[in-house]
Short mmCIF file of C-alpha atoms and ligand atoms in Angstrom, two decimals:
data_model
loop_
_atom_site.label_atom_id
_atom_site.label_comp_id
_atom_site.label_asym_id
_atom_site.label_seq_id
_atom_site.Cartn_x
_atom_site.Cartn_y
_atom_site.Cartn_z
CA MET A 1445 11.55 -3.26 11.64
CA ARG A 1446 10.54 -3.06 15.17
CA ILE A 1447 6.92 -4.14 16.24
CA LEU A 1448 5.42 -1.42 18.07
CA ASP A 1449 3.11 -2.10 21.23
CA THR A 1450 0.08 -0.18 21.16
CA GLY A 1451 -0.93 -1.02 24.84
CA ARG A 1452 -4.37 -2.76 26.02
CA GLY A 1453 -7.40 -2.69 24.25
CA TRP A 1454 -6.06 -2.58 20.63
CA PRO A 1455 -6.52 -6.18 18.46
CA HIS A 1456 -4.06 -8.32 17.50
CA VAL A 1457 -5.28 -10.32 14.56
CA LEU A 1458 -2.31 -10.42 12.39
CA LEU A 1459 0.59 -10.04 14.86
CA PRO A 1460 0.53 -11.72 18.26
CA SER A 1461 1.20 -8.78 19.95
CA GLY A 1462 3.63 -5.91 20.55
CA GLY A 1463 7.01 -7.15 21.73
CA ASP A 1464 6.53 -10.86 21.79
CA VAL A 1465 6.81 -12.01 18.26
CA PRO A 1466 9.77 -14.23 17.84
CA GLU A 1467 12.04 -12.95 15.26
CA ARG A 1468 12.25 -16.38 13.73
CA PRO A 1469 8.62 -17.73 12.42
CA PRO A 1470 7.37 -21.01 14.47
CA SER A 1471 7.77 -24.48 12.89
CA LEU A 1472 4.75 -25.99 11.37
CA ALA A 1473 4.00 -28.19 14.54
CA GLU A 1474 4.41 -24.77 17.07
CA ALA A 1475 2.31 -22.72 14.77
CA GLU A 1476 -0.44 -25.42 14.67
CA LYS A 1477 -0.49 -25.61 18.43
CA GLN A 1478 -1.41 -21.80 17.89
CA GLY A 1479 -4.22 -22.14 16.03
CA ALA A 1480 -2.43 -22.02 12.77
CA TRP A 1481 -4.00 -24.27 9.72
CA SER A 1482 -6.98 -25.40 11.76
CA ALA A 1483 -9.14 -23.08 9.48
CA TRP A 1484 -7.82 -24.92 6.65
CA ARG A 1485 -8.34 -28.17 7.99
CA ALA A 1486 -12.13 -27.09 8.77
CA ALA A 1487 -12.60 -25.68 5.34
CA VAL A 1488 -11.15 -28.86 3.48
CA ALA A 1489 -13.06 -31.03 5.75
CA ALA A 1490 -16.55 -29.09 5.03
CA ALA A 1491 -15.90 -29.10 1.44
CA ASP A 1492 -18.04 -25.81 1.06
CA PRO A 1493 -16.16 -23.04 -0.52
CA GLU A 1494 -19.03 -20.97 -0.82
CA ALA A 1495 -18.98 -20.93 2.64
CA VAL A 1496 -15.83 -19.52 2.94
CA ILE A 1497 -16.67 -16.87 0.71
CA THR A 1498 -19.79 -16.03 2.74
CA ALA A 1499 -17.71 -15.92 6.05
CA VAL A 1500 -15.40 -13.53 4.25
CA THR A 1501 -18.18 -11.12 2.66
CA ALA A 1502 -20.02 -10.97 6.35
CA SER A 1503 -16.67 -9.92 8.01
CA GLY A 1504 -16.61 -7.03 5.81
CA LEU A 1505 -12.60 -7.60 4.90
CA ARG A 1506 -11.43 -4.90 2.40
CA GLY A 1507 -8.29 -5.32 0.34
CA ARG A 1508 -5.07 -3.72 2.34
CA GLY A 1509 -3.42 -3.40 -0.86
CA GLY A 1510 -4.39 0.31 -0.86
CA ALA A 1511 -8.06 0.66 -2.39
CA GLY A 1512 -9.97 -1.30 -0.19
CA PHE A 1513 -12.17 -3.31 -2.55
CA PRO A 1514 -14.49 -5.84 -0.62
CA THR A 1515 -12.36 -9.17 -0.51
CA GLY A 1516 -15.77 -11.29 -0.49
CA GLN A 1517 -17.13 -9.60 -3.66
CA LYS A 1518 -13.98 -10.09 -5.68
CA TRP A 1519 -13.67 -13.71 -4.93
CA GLN A 1520 -17.35 -14.28 -5.71
CA THR A 1521 -16.99 -13.02 -9.06
CA CYS A 1522 -13.71 -14.97 -9.66
CA ARG A 1523 -15.88 -17.94 -8.41
CA ALA A 1524 -18.91 -17.40 -10.65
CA SER A 1525 -16.56 -17.39 -13.84
CA ASP A 1526 -17.11 -19.92 -16.51
CA ASP A 1527 -13.58 -20.65 -16.85
CA PRO A 1528 -12.49 -23.45 -14.57
CA ARG A 1529 -8.87 -22.35 -14.88
CA ARG A 1530 -8.67 -19.87 -12.08
CA HIS A 1531 -5.77 -18.60 -10.20
CA VAL A 1532 -4.97 -16.59 -7.02
CA VAL A 1533 -1.84 -14.20 -6.57
CA ALA A 1534 -0.97 -12.91 -3.34
CA ASN A 1535 0.67 -9.52 -3.55
CA GLY A 1536 3.62 -9.37 -1.40
CA PHE A 1537 5.81 -7.12 -3.87
CA GLU A 1538 5.53 -4.22 -1.50
CA ALA A 1539 6.03 -1.45 -3.95
CA ASP A 1540 6.69 1.49 -1.99
CA PRO A 1541 10.43 1.54 -1.72
CA ALA A 1542 9.92 3.12 2.11
CA ALA A 1543 7.41 0.57 3.14
CA GLN A 1544 8.53 -2.51 5.34
CA VAL A 1545 4.88 -3.56 6.42
CA ASP A 1546 4.34 -6.68 4.37
CA ARG A 1547 8.01 -7.58 4.55
CA LEU A 1548 7.37 -7.98 8.24
CA LEU A 1549 4.20 -9.60 8.29
CA MET A 1550 5.53 -12.11 5.55
CA GLU A 1551 8.85 -12.43 8.14
CA ARG A 1552 6.97 -12.69 11.42
CA ALA A 1553 3.34 -14.60 10.19
CA PRO A 1554 4.38 -16.51 7.16
CA HIS A 1555 1.89 -19.24 8.23
CA ALA A 1556 -1.07 -16.78 7.95
CA VAL A 1557 -0.18 -15.89 4.81
CA VAL A 1558 0.23 -19.08 3.34
CA GLU A 1559 -2.82 -20.49 4.57
CA GLY A 1560 -4.94 -17.43 3.68
CA THR A 1561 -3.57 -17.80 0.30
CA ALA A 1562 -4.82 -21.54 0.43
CA LEU A 1563 -8.08 -20.42 1.64
CA ALA A 1564 -8.70 -17.79 -1.32
CA ALA A 1565 -7.41 -20.36 -3.80
CA PHE A 1566 -9.87 -23.08 -2.24
CA ALA A 1567 -12.73 -20.31 -1.81
CA VAL A 1568 -12.31 -19.51 -5.65
CA GLY A 1569 -11.37 -23.01 -7.12
CA ALA A 1570 -8.32 -22.62 -7.87
CA ALA A 1571 -5.68 -25.20 -8.21
CA GLU A 1572 -2.49 -23.02 -8.31
CA ALA A 1573 -1.57 -19.89 -6.17
CA LEU A 1574 1.40 -17.73 -6.21
CA ILE A 1575 2.94 -15.46 -3.61
CA VAL A 1576 4.85 -12.57 -5.28
CA VAL A 1577 7.48 -11.23 -3.11
CA LYS A 1578 9.77 -8.55 -3.53
CA ASP A 1579 13.22 -10.46 -4.68
CA GLY A 1580 15.49 -8.31 -2.11
CA TYR A 1581 13.23 -10.10 0.78
CA ARG A 1582 15.33 -12.98 1.18
CA ASP A 1583 14.22 -13.73 4.96
CA ALA A 1584 10.70 -13.49 3.66
CA ILE A 1585 11.09 -15.64 0.64
CA ALA A 1586 13.10 -18.22 2.93
CA GLY A 1587 10.43 -18.38 5.64
CA LEU A 1588 7.47 -18.74 3.13
CA GLU A 1589 9.18 -21.29 1.38
CA ALA A 1590 9.86 -23.43 4.47
CA VAL A 1591 6.22 -22.77 5.32
CA VAL A 1592 5.13 -24.16 2.04
CA ARG A 1593 7.49 -27.27 2.14
CA ALA A 1594 6.43 -27.93 5.54
CA ALA A 1595 2.75 -27.82 4.72
CA GLU A 1596 3.40 -30.14 1.66
CA GLU A 1597 5.21 -32.68 3.70
CA GLU A 1598 2.35 -32.62 6.24
CA GLY A 1599 -0.13 -33.26 3.21
CA LEU A 1600 -1.69 -29.87 3.97
CA LEU A 1601 -0.95 -28.70 0.30
CA GLY A 1602 0.15 -30.41 -2.81
CA GLN A 1603 -1.78 -33.42 -4.33
CA ASN A 1604 -4.87 -34.75 -2.70
CA VAL A 1605 -4.83 -32.28 0.14
CA LEU A 1606 -5.54 -34.39 3.61
CA GLY A 1607 -7.05 -37.03 1.52
CA SER A 1608 -9.94 -34.95 0.21
CA GLY A 1609 -8.94 -35.13 -3.62
CA LEU A 1610 -8.36 -31.56 -3.48
CA ASP A 1611 -5.08 -30.25 -5.18
CA LEU A 1612 -3.35 -27.06 -4.46
CA HIS A 1613 -0.16 -26.01 -5.40
CA VAL A 1614 1.30 -22.88 -3.57
CA SER A 1615 4.44 -21.43 -4.74
CA VAL A 1616 6.75 -18.25 -3.88
CA ARG A 1617 7.78 -15.99 -6.66
CA PRO A 1618 10.57 -13.34 -5.97
CA MET A 1619 10.38 -10.50 -8.41
CA GLY A 1620 12.32 -7.26 -9.22
CA GLY A 1621 10.78 -4.43 -10.47
CA SER A 1622 9.71 -0.49 -9.99
CA PHE A 1623 6.68 0.92 -7.83
CA VAL A 1624 4.36 0.16 -10.44
CA LEU A 1625 4.99 -3.52 -10.64
CA GLY A 1626 2.85 -3.87 -7.44
CA GLU A 1627 -0.26 -2.42 -9.53
CA GLU A 1628 -2.30 -5.76 -10.14
CA THR A 1629 -2.54 -5.62 -13.74
CA VAL A 1630 1.16 -4.83 -14.13
CA LEU A 1631 2.27 -7.72 -12.09
CA LEU A 1632 -0.09 -10.29 -13.73
CA ARG A 1633 1.37 -8.94 -17.08
CA SER A 1634 5.10 -9.40 -15.63
CA LEU A 1635 4.15 -12.81 -14.58
CA GLU A 1636 3.31 -13.72 -18.13
CA GLY A 1637 6.65 -12.37 -19.43
CA ARG A 1638 5.27 -9.41 -20.89
CA ARG A 1639 6.25 -5.49 -20.45
CA ALA A 1640 5.45 -4.09 -17.01
CA GLN A 1641 2.68 -1.75 -17.65
CA PRO A 1642 -0.82 -1.79 -16.72
CA ASP A 1643 -4.17 -2.99 -18.43
CA GLN A 1644 -7.03 -1.00 -19.14
CA ARG A 1645 -9.92 -2.29 -16.51
CA PRO A 1646 -12.45 -3.47 -16.72
CA PRO A 1647 -12.12 -6.52 -17.40
CA TYR A 1648 -10.95 -7.05 -13.74
CA PRO A 1649 -8.24 -9.74 -12.84
CA SER A 1650 -11.24 -11.39 -11.13
CA GLU A 1651 -12.97 -11.95 -14.61
CA ARG A 1652 -9.77 -12.17 -16.80
CA GLY A 1653 -6.05 -12.09 -15.38
CA LEU A 1654 -3.42 -14.54 -15.39
CA TRP A 1655 -3.21 -16.00 -19.03
CA GLY A 1656 -6.53 -14.60 -19.65
CA GLN A 1657 -8.14 -16.38 -17.00
CA PRO A 1658 -10.06 -15.52 -13.98
CA THR A 1659 -7.46 -14.61 -10.90
CA VAL A 1660 -7.98 -13.19 -7.59
CA VAL A 1661 -5.12 -10.70 -6.74
CA ASN A 1662 -5.04 -9.98 -3.09
CA ASN A 1663 -2.69 -8.11 -0.77
CA VAL A 1664 -0.64 -10.52 1.24
CA GLU A 1665 -2.06 -8.78 4.57
CA THR A 1666 -5.68 -9.23 3.36
CA LEU A 1667 -4.84 -12.76 3.15
CA ALA A 1668 -3.31 -13.31 6.34
CA ALA A 1669 -6.43 -11.94 8.26
CA VAL A 1670 -8.52 -14.73 6.41
CA PRO A 1671 -7.68 -17.77 8.79
CA TRP A 1672 -8.40 -15.49 11.92
CA ILE A 1673 -12.02 -14.66 10.36
CA LEU A 1674 -12.69 -18.05 9.66
CA ARG A 1675 -11.48 -19.38 13.17
CA ARG A 1676 -13.10 -16.53 15.25
CA GLY A 1677 -16.14 -15.78 12.99
CA ALA A 1678 -17.10 -12.99 10.72
CA SER A 1679 -19.11 -11.33 13.45
CA GLY A 1680 -15.80 -11.56 15.49
CA TYR A 1681 -13.90 -9.47 12.95
CA ALA A 1682 -16.74 -6.91 12.00
CA GLU A 1683 -16.44 -6.00 15.79
CA ILE A 1684 -13.13 -4.72 15.50
CA GLY A 1685 -12.48 -1.48 13.78
CA ALA A 1686 -15.22 0.75 12.25
CA LYS A 1687 -18.56 0.01 10.67
CA GLN A 1688 -17.47 0.73 7.13
CA THR A 1689 -14.23 -0.64 7.59
CA PRO A 1690 -14.05 -3.38 9.80
CA GLY A 1691 -10.88 -5.52 11.34
CA SER A 1692 -7.46 -3.95 11.55
CA THR A 1693 -4.33 -3.01 9.67
CA LEU A 1694 -0.32 -2.81 9.72
CA VAL A 1695 0.99 0.31 9.85
CA GLN A 1696 4.28 1.62 9.39
CA LEU A 1697 5.26 4.72 11.79
CA SER A 1698 8.38 6.53 10.65
CA GLY A 1699 9.98 10.40 10.90
CA ALA A 1700 9.19 12.40 13.95
CA VAL A 1701 7.48 10.07 16.26
CA ARG A 1702 9.59 8.59 19.39
CA ARG A 1703 9.32 4.94 18.30
CA THR A 1704 9.31 3.84 14.87
CA GLY A 1705 8.09 0.64 13.36
CA VAL A 1706 4.94 -1.25 12.37
CA ALA A 1707 1.75 -1.48 14.48
CA GLU A 1708 -1.35 -3.14 14.05
CA ILE A 1709 -3.86 -0.70 14.47
CA PRO A 1710 -7.76 -0.90 14.53
CA LEU A 1711 -9.35 0.61 11.55
CA GLY A 1712 -11.20 3.76 12.22
CA ALA A 1713 -8.78 4.83 15.00
CA ARG A 1714 -7.87 8.46 15.09
CA LEU A 1715 -4.37 9.67 13.42
CA ALA A 1716 -3.73 11.40 16.80
CA ASP A 1717 -4.19 7.85 18.57
CA VAL A 1718 -2.04 6.29 16.17
CA VAL A 1719 1.04 8.81 16.86
CA GLU A 1720 0.40 8.62 20.36
CA ARG A 1721 -0.28 4.98 21.25
CA ALA A 1722 2.23 3.31 18.46
CA GLY A 1723 4.50 6.07 17.85
CA GLY A 1724 4.86 7.13 21.73
CA GLY A 1725 3.74 10.91 20.66
CA SER A 1726 5.83 13.15 18.28
CA ALA A 1727 9.30 14.10 18.70
CA GLY A 1728 9.27 17.64 17.94
CA ARG A 1729 6.71 19.99 16.91
CA LEU A 1730 4.58 17.76 14.78
CA LYS A 1731 3.42 19.89 11.52
CA ALA A 1732 1.73 17.12 9.34
CA VAL A 1733 1.75 13.37 8.62
CA LEU A 1734 2.12 12.03 5.02
CA VAL A 1735 -0.18 9.10 5.07
CA GLY A 1736 -0.16 6.34 2.04
CA GLY A 1737 3.49 6.61 1.00
CA PRO A 1738 5.02 8.39 -2.40
CA SER A 1739 1.79 9.09 -3.75
CA GLY A 1740 -0.01 9.48 -0.61
CA GLY A 1741 -1.38 12.87 0.89
CA PHE A 1742 -0.29 15.25 3.73
CA ILE A 1743 -2.63 15.82 6.63
CA PRO A 1744 -1.93 18.64 9.07
CA ALA A 1745 -1.51 18.46 12.88
CA GLU A 1746 -4.61 20.03 13.41
CA GLY A 1747 -6.43 17.40 11.45
CA LEU A 1748 -5.30 14.61 13.14
CA ASP A 1749 -8.73 13.40 14.56
CA THR A 1750 -9.16 12.23 10.76
CA ARG A 1751 -9.79 8.47 11.21
CA LEU A 1752 -7.41 5.58 9.60
CA ALA A 1753 -9.95 4.35 7.23
CA TYR A 1754 -10.27 4.35 3.37
CA GLU A 1755 -13.02 6.78 2.72
CA ALA A 1756 -11.98 9.12 5.61
CA LEU A 1757 -8.10 9.57 4.12
CA GLU A 1758 -9.48 9.96 0.85
CA SER A 1759 -11.59 13.05 1.67
CA ALA A 1760 -8.92 14.53 3.61
CA GLY A 1761 -6.63 14.38 0.49
CA ALA A 1762 -4.57 11.16 1.67
CA MET A 1763 -5.12 7.50 1.31
CA MET A 1764 -4.40 3.95 2.93
CA GLY A 1765 -1.87 3.40 -0.03
CA SER A 1766 1.39 1.18 1.22
CA GLY A 1767 -0.09 1.78 4.68
CA THR A 1768 2.98 4.11 5.97
CA ILE A 1769 2.58 7.34 8.17
CA LEU A 1770 5.40 9.87 8.09
CA ALA A 1771 5.41 12.10 10.94
CA VAL A 1772 6.66 15.70 9.71
CA ASP A 1773 8.07 18.06 12.34
CA ASP A 1774 8.47 21.93 11.67
CA SER A 1775 12.18 21.44 10.63
CA ALA A 1776 10.79 19.93 7.30
CA CYS A 1777 9.66 21.86 4.26
CA ILE A 1778 6.19 20.62 2.82
CA VAL A 1779 7.23 22.16 -0.60
CA ASP A 1780 10.11 20.31 -0.69
CA LEU A 1781 8.80 16.70 0.74
CA ALA A 1782 5.99 16.89 -1.91
CA THR A 1783 8.26 17.60 -4.53
CA LEU A 1784 10.25 14.94 -3.77
CA MET A 1785 7.45 12.47 -3.48
CA THR A 1786 6.29 13.51 -7.03
CA ARG A 1787 9.84 13.13 -8.38
CA VAL A 1788 9.93 9.63 -7.08
CA VAL A 1789 6.61 8.57 -8.30
CA ALA A 1790 7.46 10.40 -11.58
CA ASP A 1791 10.60 8.42 -11.96
CA GLU A 1792 9.07 5.04 -11.30
CA ALA A 1793 6.14 5.68 -13.90
CA CYS A 1794 6.21 3.00 -16.71
CA GLY A 1795 5.37 5.34 -19.10
CA LYS A 1796 2.33 3.56 -20.86
CA THR A 1797 0.34 6.77 -21.28
CA ILE A 1798 1.44 10.56 -22.11
CA PRO A 1799 -0.27 12.10 -19.26
CA CYS A 1800 1.63 9.91 -16.70
CA ARG A 1801 4.97 9.99 -18.76
CA ILE A 1802 5.01 13.52 -19.12
CA GLY A 1803 2.42 15.14 -16.57
CA THR A 1804 4.02 13.69 -13.68
CA ARG A 1805 7.63 15.02 -14.92
CA ARG A 1806 6.33 18.29 -15.40
CA LEU A 1807 4.62 18.48 -12.09
CA ALA A 1808 7.82 17.27 -10.42
CA GLU A 1809 9.95 20.14 -12.53
CA ILE A 1810 7.38 22.69 -11.33
CA GLY A 1811 8.10 21.61 -7.67
CA GLU A 1812 12.05 21.85 -8.31
CA ARG A 1813 11.38 25.21 -9.53
CA MET A 1814 9.98 26.37 -6.37
CA THR A 1815 12.38 24.74 -4.36
CA SER A 1816 15.64 26.14 -6.40
CA GLY A 1817 13.86 29.62 -6.29
CA ARG A 1818 13.19 29.82 -9.98
CA PRO A 1819 9.30 29.86 -9.14
CA ARG A 1820 6.84 31.23 -11.84
CA PRO A 1821 3.76 33.40 -10.46
CA ASN A 1822 1.49 31.22 -11.98
CA ASP A 1823 3.08 27.75 -10.64
CA PRO A 1824 0.13 26.92 -8.58
CA GLN A 1825 -2.27 27.27 -11.19
CA SER A 1826 0.01 25.04 -13.30
CA ILE A 1827 -0.12 22.43 -10.63
CA GLN A 1828 -3.88 22.37 -10.54
CA ASP A 1829 -4.49 22.44 -14.24
CA LEU A 1830 -1.84 19.77 -14.94
CA ALA A 1831 -3.12 17.88 -12.00
CA ALA A 1832 -6.49 17.44 -13.30
CA ASP A 1833 -5.27 16.46 -16.82
CA VAL A 1834 -3.25 13.75 -15.23
CA ARG A 1835 -6.18 12.38 -12.93
CA ASP A 1836 -8.58 12.63 -15.67
CA ALA A 1837 -6.29 10.48 -18.22
CA ALA A 1838 -5.22 8.08 -15.58
CA LEU A 1839 -5.02 4.29 -16.70
CA CYS A 1840 -3.78 3.17 -13.32
CA ALA A 1841 -3.80 4.59 -9.55
CA LEU A 1842 -0.16 5.57 -9.73
CA GLU A 1843 -0.74 8.42 -12.41
CA SER A 1844 -4.26 9.42 -10.63
CA THR A 1845 -2.61 9.75 -7.00
CA ALA A 1846 0.54 11.02 -8.30
CA ILE A 1847 -0.78 14.22 -7.82
CA GLN A 1848 -1.69 14.04 -4.06
CA PRO A 1849 1.33 15.16 -2.36
CA LEU A 1850 1.57 18.39 -4.11
CA LEU A 1851 -2.57 19.09 -3.97
CA SER A 1852 -2.52 18.35 -0.19
CA GLY A 1853 0.64 20.46 0.43
CA MET A 1854 -0.98 23.35 -1.39
CA ARG A 1855 -4.33 22.63 0.28
CA TYR A 1856 -3.19 22.59 3.78
CA PHE A 1857 0.20 24.71 3.55
CA GLY A 1858 -0.57 27.27 0.88
CA GLN A 1859 1.34 29.90 2.89
CA GLU A 1860 4.44 27.93 2.69
CA PHE A 1861 4.15 27.55 -1.20
CA GLU A 1862 3.40 31.08 -1.13
CA ASP A 1863 6.48 31.95 0.76
CA HIS A 1864 8.50 29.77 -1.84
CA ILE A 1865 6.78 31.51 -5.08
CA VAL A 1866 6.21 35.18 -4.13
CA ARG A 1867 8.94 35.91 -1.41
CA GLY A 1868 11.77 33.32 -2.82
CA ASP A 1869 11.62 32.09 0.86
CA CYS A 1870 11.76 28.74 2.52
CA PRO A 1871 10.08 29.35 6.02
CA ALA A 1872 11.77 25.73 7.20
CA GLY A 1873 15.26 26.66 5.91
CA VAL A 1874 15.45 23.52 4.03
CA CYS A 1875 15.35 24.73 0.26
CA ARG A 1876 18.47 26.79 -1.03
CA PRO A 1877 16.81 28.80 -3.48
CA ILE A 1878 19.36 29.96 -6.22
CA ARG A 1879 18.72 33.63 -6.61
CA VAL A 1880 19.53 34.66 -10.27
CA ALA A 1881 20.81 37.79 -10.68
CA PRO A 1882 18.26 39.88 -12.57
CA SER A 1883 19.69 40.17 -16.21
CA ALA A 1884 21.05 43.46 -17.71
CA SER A 1885 17.73 44.36 -19.54
CA GLN A 1886 15.74 43.38 -16.14
CA ARG A 1887 18.20 45.82 -14.11
CA ALA A 1888 16.66 49.15 -13.46
CA THR A 1889 18.71 51.84 -15.72
CA PRO A 1890 20.52 53.83 -13.32
CA SER A 1891 19.52 57.58 -13.79
CA ARG A 1892 22.25 59.71 -15.30
CA SER A 1893 21.40 62.38 -12.78
CA ALA A 1894 22.22 60.35 -10.11
C1 LIG B 1251 1.35 1.97 -8.31
C2 LIG B 1251 0.91 1.05 -7.32
C3 LIG B 1251 1.60 0.00 -6.56
C4 LIG B 1251 0.84 -0.95 -6.00
N1 LIG B 1251 1.48 -1.41 -5.34
C5 LIG B 1251 0.98 -2.60 -4.56
C6 LIG B 1251 1.87 -3.48 -3.68
O1 LIG B 1251 2.99 -3.12 -3.14
N2 LIG B 1251 0.93 -4.26 -2.80
C7 LIG B 1251 -0.26 -4.43 -2.80
O2 LIG B 1251 -0.95 -5.66 -2.38
N3 LIG B 1251 -1.32 -3.78 -3.74
C8 LIG B 1251 -0.38 -2.80 -4.67
N4 LIG B 1251 -1.27 -2.21 -5.29
C9 LIG B 1251 -2.90 -2.28 -5.48
C10 LIG B 1251 -2.96 -3.25 -6.29
O3 LIG B 1251 -3.08 -2.99 -7.69
C11 LIG B 1251 -4.50 -4.13 -6.20
O4 LIG B 1251 -5.29 -3.21 -5.84
C12 LIG B 1251 -3.97 -5.07 -4.85
O5 LIG B 1251 -2.94 -5.82 -4.85
C13 LIG B 1251 -5.22 -6.04 -4.63
O6 LIG B 1251 -5.28 -6.61 -3.41
P1 LIG B 1251 -6.37 -6.08 -2.20
O7 LIG B 1251 -7.63 -6.35 -2.66
O8 LIG B 1251 -6.29 -7.20 -1.19
O9 LIG B 1251 -6.27 -4.92 -1.81
C14 LIG B 1251 -0.40 -0.86 -5.89
C15 LIG B 1251 -1.29 -0.29 -6.63
C16 LIG B 1251 -0.59 0.81 -7.56
C17 LIG B 1251 -1.70 1.50 -8.48
#
């Protein structure tokens, strides 16, 4: 996956800059020359975990795993627990099968990921931290393991860190599983060897997580921003991006853009600017962008003034999700794409609750009726009713967001849905409706006189 250059003026917190990031991560010594591990050394020397939490809170950093929860607040809850056995789990599972954002970060900037994980553990008072990585990400796993080994040899991690008396063990844990494994409670259950299904929250993992003990689960990108924040100051970070959503994030651009790859974007940037500066503009007549992965939402080309920020995307019917932006031109059918996304999520659901297990499948089936020329007149209403049931009964966000592709598709591209349902037509020419010949009883009886 290529790193996209976004030109002047956009920040480089997570990745040095567009073209000049080496394919192979630097050694510990090289990384230290560039500033890596200095925040860690300073934090251990100062022995003031609360100060780390204060800085992260002041920076306004919010979780990049999709939901945007304030990171400092999560750490504070964990630290405030009476239970001294605490854990940190860095979520590098990257559940969205089409996303490569976290993979690229872990491959190209493993020092920031490991240092950020160590700082989180130090801040909350955890003696152990796990970095969970999708098992197919071999280079990322090897790179992270090499960084942990080198840091241990240097005395930065392990027993008696830098002679401070602090013990911190960081390990890399490859894991395999479906989309839902990325959800934090599912991930924690799986780490305990239990069935990969979500738990009711609250209690949140920061109160009761791994082995019933307080656990911070953070996305690897969230953690990778922490060393920069401590080195350059919380106010430096808060100056990047938007007020409600400071900092930068990595997004993956694919589909109908001139350049595909991963780019670092200041939060609050207009989607139009993301497509233009990172993707080099659209290739073809842009119809929409699908933001947030298989359970994300469509935003039409006319809505590209929408900001890349949690709340703004949610009001538009999309979400940050996996950080992927799929540009869709007019050769694509929104009904078809929305159905495909719904099918992916339905197939990846763990099946714990009935509205999720059955509801997401029924939604996909309704979509498939429309794309194969067998729609029913009340299908739009059925989608709305079923979507409300699935959302209201949701145990985890897989369920509550599974409805977004169809709902956002209907919201902005109602005419395309109507064309499929009323006329049995696919304006983009993508769907191949099977036109079923009317049965004998439906056929008009020829008049005898004719
Ligand atoms: C279906 C589903 C998949 C998810 N996949 C991921 C993932 O791959 N990586 C991730 O960090 N968070 C994922 N999340 C979000 C996590 O549950 C959790 O909110 C996140 O890891 C917390 O980290 P953050 O506060 O740094 O965002 C997923 C959530 C759901 C519902």
